[in-house]
Amino acid sequence: MSLQTTGIHHITAFARNPQENVDFYAGVLGLRLVKKTINFDAPEVYHLYFGNETGSPGTIITFFPWPASRKGRVGGGQVGITTFAVPEGTLGFWEARLSSFKVPVTHASRFGESFLQFTDHEGMRLELVERSEGAASTWSFGGIPSDHAIKGFGGAVLFSTNAAKTMEVLEHVLGLAREAEDAGYVRFRAAGDTGSVVDIDSSDLEWGAGGAGTVHHIAWRAADFAQHEQWRSAVAEHGYQPTAIIDRQYFNAIYFRESGGILFEIATDPPGFANDEEADALGHQLMLPEWLESKRPQIEANLLPIQVRELEVN
Ligand code: ZN
């Protein structure tokens, strides 16, 4: 039987100032900073993970904030819009909240659903949609009651340079079901209930440029380590060139670039973010993998200090 991902595991993007990044995703959107670590491939750069109370797969947005980063351009070969799901009946609350932080919002609709669209402080495109499915978050921060909190990803809107090819990967490699078409978008659905609705702009778009305000990659869920190895074989059998399996401390990863230009990752659900610190203390300390622990003083000296803080409403 062919493999089917249950949906998005995480989405990783570029930013510049790390405190502004924390202020937006924790302070304004109310997500929990579940891990403060560094880019294992570039230890002078933070890797910040935000999610629900435990950073469950399907709720995790991660950033490489680097103050000297160039500004990117959203376009083909990227996740164009990152979609968060909020509980039913809360979109009005969110519109008022975003306005109180001077975040301009616009309204859009696709497939009969209403979306509240806005950008973060770097120009990264985001949207909120009400969804009944998916577990509620139990995290409450910054005046957002937990029954209004972001549940996790609703999904994502993909911008491809070759939409037909990207749709082929979604359906035939990742095992998503092609569900509907509406006004220039095609909707795909994965089997899970969080981060499982993927819309693709069906036109072939000009290449974007990586940099602050753009998504670097989107990761899809593998249930466990054994299934992850099967995923690697399946990706290779379809003619793509997956990397070796890489230990990312909180999940194992493989990466491949699909033919529409988007960098895809497949990441394991285990072991998760309580792998190296207590669940109730997630995100407080700078966590380093064992092989970088001896360099902690130099690494810490090179990072700007950050804190999760309640923001004052303007
Ligand atoms: Zn990743």
GROMACS .gro file of C-alpha atoms in nm, residues 8-266:
model
  259
    8ILE     CA    1   0.202   1.925   0.748
    9HIS     CA    2   0.457   1.858   1.023
   10HIS     CA    3   0.615   2.207   1.030
   11ILE     CA    4   0.687   2.509   0.811
   12THR     CA    5   1.023   2.688   0.831
   13ALA     CA    6   1.082   3.048   0.724
   14PHE     CA    7   1.341   3.326   0.729
   15ALA     CA    8   1.324   3.638   0.944
   16ARG     CA    9   1.561   3.911   1.053
   17ASN     CA   10   1.545   4.047   1.410
   18PRO     CA   11   1.484   3.756   1.651
   19GLN     CA   12   1.305   3.964   1.918
   20GLU     CA   13   1.064   4.102   1.656
   21ASN     CA   14   1.005   3.744   1.547
   22VAL     CA   15   0.922   3.635   1.904
   23ASP     CA   16   0.704   3.943   1.955
   24PHE     CA   17   0.497   3.864   1.647
   25TYR     CA   18   0.447   3.488   1.677
   26ALA     CA   19   0.428   3.466   2.059
   27GLY     CA   20   0.322   3.822   2.148
   28VAL     CA   21   0.064   3.889   1.876
   29LEU     CA   22  -0.039   3.541   1.756
   30GLY     CA   23  -0.009   3.385   2.102
   31LEU     CA   24   0.183   3.073   1.996
   32ARG     CA   25   0.411   2.906   2.247
   33LEU     CA   26   0.787   2.928   2.191
   34VAL     CA   27   0.847   2.554   2.231
   35LYS     CA   28   1.216   2.547   2.144
   36LYS     CA   29   1.497   2.797   2.148
   37THR     CA   30   1.791   2.643   1.968
   38ILE     CA   31   2.026   2.722   1.683
   39ASN     CA   32   2.042   2.631   1.316
   40PHE     CA   33   2.244   2.309   1.336
   41ASP     CA   34   2.398   2.394   0.997
   42ALA     CA   35   2.480   2.755   1.098
   43PRO     CA   36   2.522   2.783   1.478
   44GLU     CA   37   2.543   3.165   1.471
   45VAL     CA   38   2.173   3.174   1.379
   46TYR     CA   39   1.883   3.093   1.612
   47HIS     CA   40   1.629   2.831   1.523
   48LEU     CA   41   1.304   2.926   1.698
   49TYR     CA   42   1.006   2.689   1.705
   50PHE     CA   43   0.652   2.807   1.784
   51GLY     CA   44   0.345   2.585   1.822
   52ASN     CA   45   0.067   2.473   2.051
   53GLU     CA   46   0.135   2.382   2.415
   54THR     CA   47   0.359   2.088   2.324
   55GLY     CA   48   0.458   2.177   1.968
   56SER     CA   49   0.252   1.891   1.823
   57PRO     CA   50   0.320   1.802   1.460
   58GLY     CA   51   0.091   2.017   1.246
   59THR     CA   52   0.123   2.321   1.474
   60ILE     CA   53   0.492   2.410   1.438
   61ILE     CA   54   0.617   2.719   1.257
   62THR     CA   55   0.992   2.769   1.281
   63PHE     CA   56   1.227   3.054   1.193
   64PHE     CA   57   1.590   3.126   1.123
   65PRO     CA   58   1.609   3.491   1.234
   66TRP     CA   59   1.928   3.653   1.107
   67PRO     CA   60   1.954   4.032   1.137
   68ALA     CA   61   2.176   4.063   0.828
   69SER     CA   62   1.945   3.853   0.611
   70ARG     CA   63   1.838   3.999   0.280
   71LYS     CA   64   1.470   4.055   0.220
   72GLY     CA   65   1.311   3.777   0.017
   73ARG     CA   66   1.037   3.791  -0.244
   74VAL     CA   67   0.732   3.566  -0.222
   75GLY     CA   68   0.684   3.376  -0.547
   76GLY     CA   69   0.697   3.044  -0.730
   77GLY     CA   70   0.883   2.757  -0.566
   78GLN     CA   71   0.760   2.851  -0.219
   79VAL     CA   72   0.480   2.816   0.030
   80GLY     CA   73   0.302   3.138  -0.069
   81ILE     CA   74   0.063   3.168   0.224
   82THR     CA   75   0.081   2.991   0.559
   83THR     CA   76  -0.265   2.912   0.695
   84PHE     CA   77  -0.344   2.886   1.067
   85ALA     CA   78  -0.668   2.735   1.197
   86VAL     CA   79  -0.865   2.904   1.475
   87PRO     CA   80  -1.179   2.774   1.651
   88GLU     CA   81  -1.517   2.837   1.491
   89GLY     CA   82  -1.666   3.175   1.574
   90THR     CA   83  -1.336   3.345   1.660
   91LEU     CA   84  -1.239   3.521   1.336
   92GLY     CA   85  -1.397   3.845   1.461
   93PHE     CA   86  -1.189   3.827   1.779
   94TRP     CA   87  -0.875   3.782   1.568
   95GLU     CA   88  -0.959   4.068   1.335
   96ALA     CA   89  -0.998   4.299   1.636
   97ARG     CA   90  -0.679   4.167   1.795
   98LEU     CA   91  -0.469   4.214   1.481
   99SER     CA   92  -0.611   4.564   1.437
  100SER     CA   93  -0.519   4.649   1.797
  101PHE     CA   94  -0.158   4.565   1.708
  102LYS     CA   95  -0.183   4.775   1.389
  103VAL     CA   96  -0.161   4.469   1.165
  104PRO     CA   97  -0.364   4.546   0.849
  105VAL     CA   98  -0.600   4.264   0.748
  106THR     CA   99  -0.790   4.180   0.431
  107HIS     CA  100  -1.069   3.930   0.370
  108ALA     CA  101  -1.050   3.654   0.111
  109SER     CA  102  -1.250   3.347   0.031
  110ARG     CA  103  -1.169   3.013  -0.132
  111PHE     CA  104  -1.369   2.693  -0.146
  112GLY     CA  105  -1.652   2.862   0.043
  113GLU     CA  106  -1.433   2.947   0.343
  114SER     CA  107  -1.350   3.295   0.476
  115PHE     CA  108  -0.987   3.384   0.536
  116LEU     CA  109  -0.838   3.674   0.729
  117GLN     CA  110  -0.515   3.760   0.550
  118PHE     CA  111  -0.222   3.965   0.679
  119THR     CA  112   0.157   3.967   0.681
  120ASP     CA  113   0.405   3.943   0.964
  121HIS     CA  114   0.664   4.216   1.036
  122GLU     CA  115   0.881   4.083   0.748
  123GLY     CA  116   0.608   4.064   0.485
  124MET     CA  117   0.551   3.690   0.521
  125ARG     CA  118   0.199   3.607   0.403
  126LEU     CA  119  -0.028   3.452   0.666
  127GLU     CA  120  -0.399   3.382   0.699
  128LEU     CA  121  -0.645   3.257   0.959
  129VAL     CA  122  -0.943   3.032   0.887
  130GLU     CA  123  -1.207   2.889   1.121
  131ARG     CA  124  -1.204   2.510   1.139
  132SER     CA  125  -1.403   2.274   1.359
  133GLU     CA  126  -1.165   1.980   1.313
  134GLY     CA  127  -0.834   1.943   1.494
  135ALA     CA  128  -0.760   1.953   1.866
  136ALA     CA  129  -0.791   2.286   2.046
  137SER     CA  130  -0.474   2.440   2.185
  138THR     CA  131  -0.456   2.457   2.564
  139TRP     CA  132  -0.202   2.740   2.550
  140SER     CA  133  -0.312   3.085   2.655
  141PHE     CA  134  -0.087   3.390   2.623
  142GLY     CA  135  -0.111   3.765   2.583
  143GLY     CA  136  -0.482   3.792   2.658
  144ILE     CA  137  -0.590   3.522   2.412
  145PRO     CA  138  -0.820   3.276   2.591
  146SER     CA  139  -0.720   2.918   2.506
  147ASP     CA  140  -1.060   2.858   2.345
  148HIS     CA  141  -0.972   3.134   2.093
  149ALA     CA  142  -0.608   3.029   2.046
  150ILE     CA  143  -0.459   2.918   1.716
  151LYS     CA  144  -0.503   2.540   1.696
  152GLY     CA  145  -0.222   2.481   1.450
  153PHE     CA  146  -0.197   2.490   1.074
  154GLY     CA  147  -0.514   2.492   0.870
  155GLY     CA  148  -0.281   2.415   0.582
  156ALA     CA  149  -0.089   2.617   0.327
  157VAL     CA  150  -0.119   2.774  -0.016
  158LEU     CA  151   0.156   2.655  -0.246
  159PHE     CA  152   0.306   2.875  -0.519
  160SER     CA  153   0.469   2.657  -0.782
  161THR     CA  154   0.674   2.726  -1.094
  162ASN     CA  155   0.518   2.411  -1.243
  163ALA     CA  156   0.181   2.356  -1.079
  164ALA     CA  157   0.103   2.034  -1.269
  165LYS     CA  158   0.424   1.875  -1.141
  166THR     CA  159   0.368   1.993  -0.785
  167MET     CA  160   0.013   1.856  -0.790
  168GLU     CA  161   0.151   1.524  -0.911
  169VAL     CA  162   0.385   1.506  -0.610
  170LEU     CA  163   0.108   1.597  -0.367
  171GLU     CA  164  -0.118   1.325  -0.503
  172HIS     CA  165   0.117   1.047  -0.606
  173VAL     CA  166   0.414   1.083  -0.369
  174LEU     CA  167   0.262   1.231  -0.053
  175GLY     CA  168  -0.074   1.057  -0.096
  176LEU     CA  169  -0.302   1.361  -0.063
  177ALA     CA  170  -0.649   1.343  -0.219
  178ARG     CA  171  -0.734   1.593  -0.493
  179GLU     CA  172  -1.062   1.737  -0.372
  180ALA     CA  173  -1.189   2.043  -0.560
  181GLU     CA  174  -1.109   2.341  -0.783
  182ASP     CA  175  -1.212   2.700  -0.724
  183ALA     CA  176  -1.110   3.022  -0.897
  184GLY     CA  177  -0.753   2.933  -0.985
  185TYR     CA  178  -0.685   2.704  -0.691
  186VAL     CA  179  -0.688   2.328  -0.653
  187ARG     CA  180  -0.751   2.184  -0.308
  188PHE     CA  181  -0.579   1.873  -0.176
  189ARG     CA  182  -0.650   1.703   0.155
  190ALA     CA  183  -0.438   1.477   0.373
  191ALA     CA  184  -0.582   1.219   0.610
  192GLY     CA  185  -0.513   1.406   0.939
  193ASP     CA  186  -0.723   1.677   1.104
  194THR     CA  187  -0.455   1.945   1.154
  195GLY     CA  188  -0.246   2.102   0.877
  196SER     CA  189  -0.414   1.879   0.624
  197VAL     CA  190  -0.574   2.117   0.369
  198VAL     CA  191  -0.333   2.223   0.096
  199ASP     CA  192  -0.442   2.466  -0.175
  200ILE     CA  193  -0.222   2.524  -0.476
  201ASP     CA  194  -0.235   2.822  -0.710
  202SER     CA  195  -0.290   2.640  -1.038
  203SER     CA  196  -0.093   2.886  -1.252
  204ASP     CA  197   0.282   2.854  -1.302
  205LEU     CA  198   0.435   3.145  -1.111
  206GLU     CA  199   0.762   3.331  -1.156
  207TRP     CA  200   1.034   3.222  -0.917
  208GLY     CA  201   1.039   3.395  -0.581
  209ALA     CA  202   1.363   3.476  -0.400
  210GLY     CA  203   1.456   3.333  -0.062
  211GLY     CA  204   1.515   3.569   0.228
  212ALA     CA  205   1.337   3.732   0.520
  213GLY     CA  206   0.960   3.712   0.487
  214THR     CA  207   0.962   3.391   0.280
  215VAL     CA  208   0.920   3.024   0.362
  216HIS     CA  209   1.231   2.807   0.329
  217HIS     CA  210   1.059   2.466   0.330
  218ILE     CA  211   0.747   2.275   0.424
  219ALA     CA  212   0.773   1.946   0.613
  220TRP     CA  213   0.524   1.660   0.590
  221ARG     CA  214   0.454   1.408   0.861
  222ALA     CA  215   0.595   1.055   0.885
  223ALA     CA  216   0.437   0.855   1.167
  224ASP     CA  217   0.755   0.691   1.298
  225PHE     CA  218   1.118   0.607   1.215
  226ALA     CA  219   1.036   0.285   1.028
  227GLN     CA  220   0.782   0.462   0.808
  228HIS     CA  221   1.035   0.743   0.754
  229GLU     CA  222   1.275   0.498   0.588
  230GLN     CA  223   0.990   0.381   0.365
  231TRP     CA  224   0.921   0.744   0.274
  232ARG     CA  225   1.284   0.791   0.171
  233SER     CA  226   1.263   0.491  -0.061
  234ALA     CA  227   0.929   0.603  -0.201
  235VAL     CA  228   1.059   0.953  -0.280
  236ALA     CA  229   1.363   0.804  -0.456
  237GLU     CA  230   1.144   0.557  -0.650
  238HIS     CA  231   0.948   0.852  -0.788
  239GLY     CA  232   1.270   0.996  -0.933
  240TYR     CA  233   1.345   1.258  -0.669
  241GLN     CA  234   1.674   1.278  -0.485
  242PRO     CA  235   1.614   1.273  -0.110
  243THR     CA  236   1.896   1.359   0.128
  244ALA     CA  237   2.018   1.102   0.377
  245ILE     CA  238   1.814   1.080   0.697
  246ILE     CA  239   1.928   1.367   0.922
  247ASP     CA  240   1.886   1.376   1.301
  248ARG     CA  241   1.724   1.711   1.388
  249GLN     CA  242   1.706   1.629   1.760
  250TYR     CA  243   1.325   1.670   1.775
  251PHE     CA  244   1.251   1.468   1.460
  252ASN     CA  245   1.439   1.293   1.183
  253ALA     CA  246   1.433   1.462   0.844
  254ILE     CA  247   1.484   1.403   0.474
  255TYR     CA  248   1.464   1.680   0.216
  256PHE     CA  249   1.398   1.690  -0.158
  257ARG     CA  250   1.309   1.968  -0.402
  258GLU     CA  251   0.997   1.888  -0.601
  259SER     CA  252   0.977   1.979  -0.971
  260GLY     CA  253   0.775   2.296  -0.911
  261GLY     CA  254   1.067   2.430  -0.706
  262ILE     CA  255   0.936   2.394  -0.350
  263LEU     CA  256   1.172   2.241  -0.093
  264PHE     CA  257   0.987   1.953   0.072
  265GLU     CA  258   1.093   1.778   0.391
  266ILE     CA  259   0.951   1.463   0.546
   0.00000   0.00000   0.00000
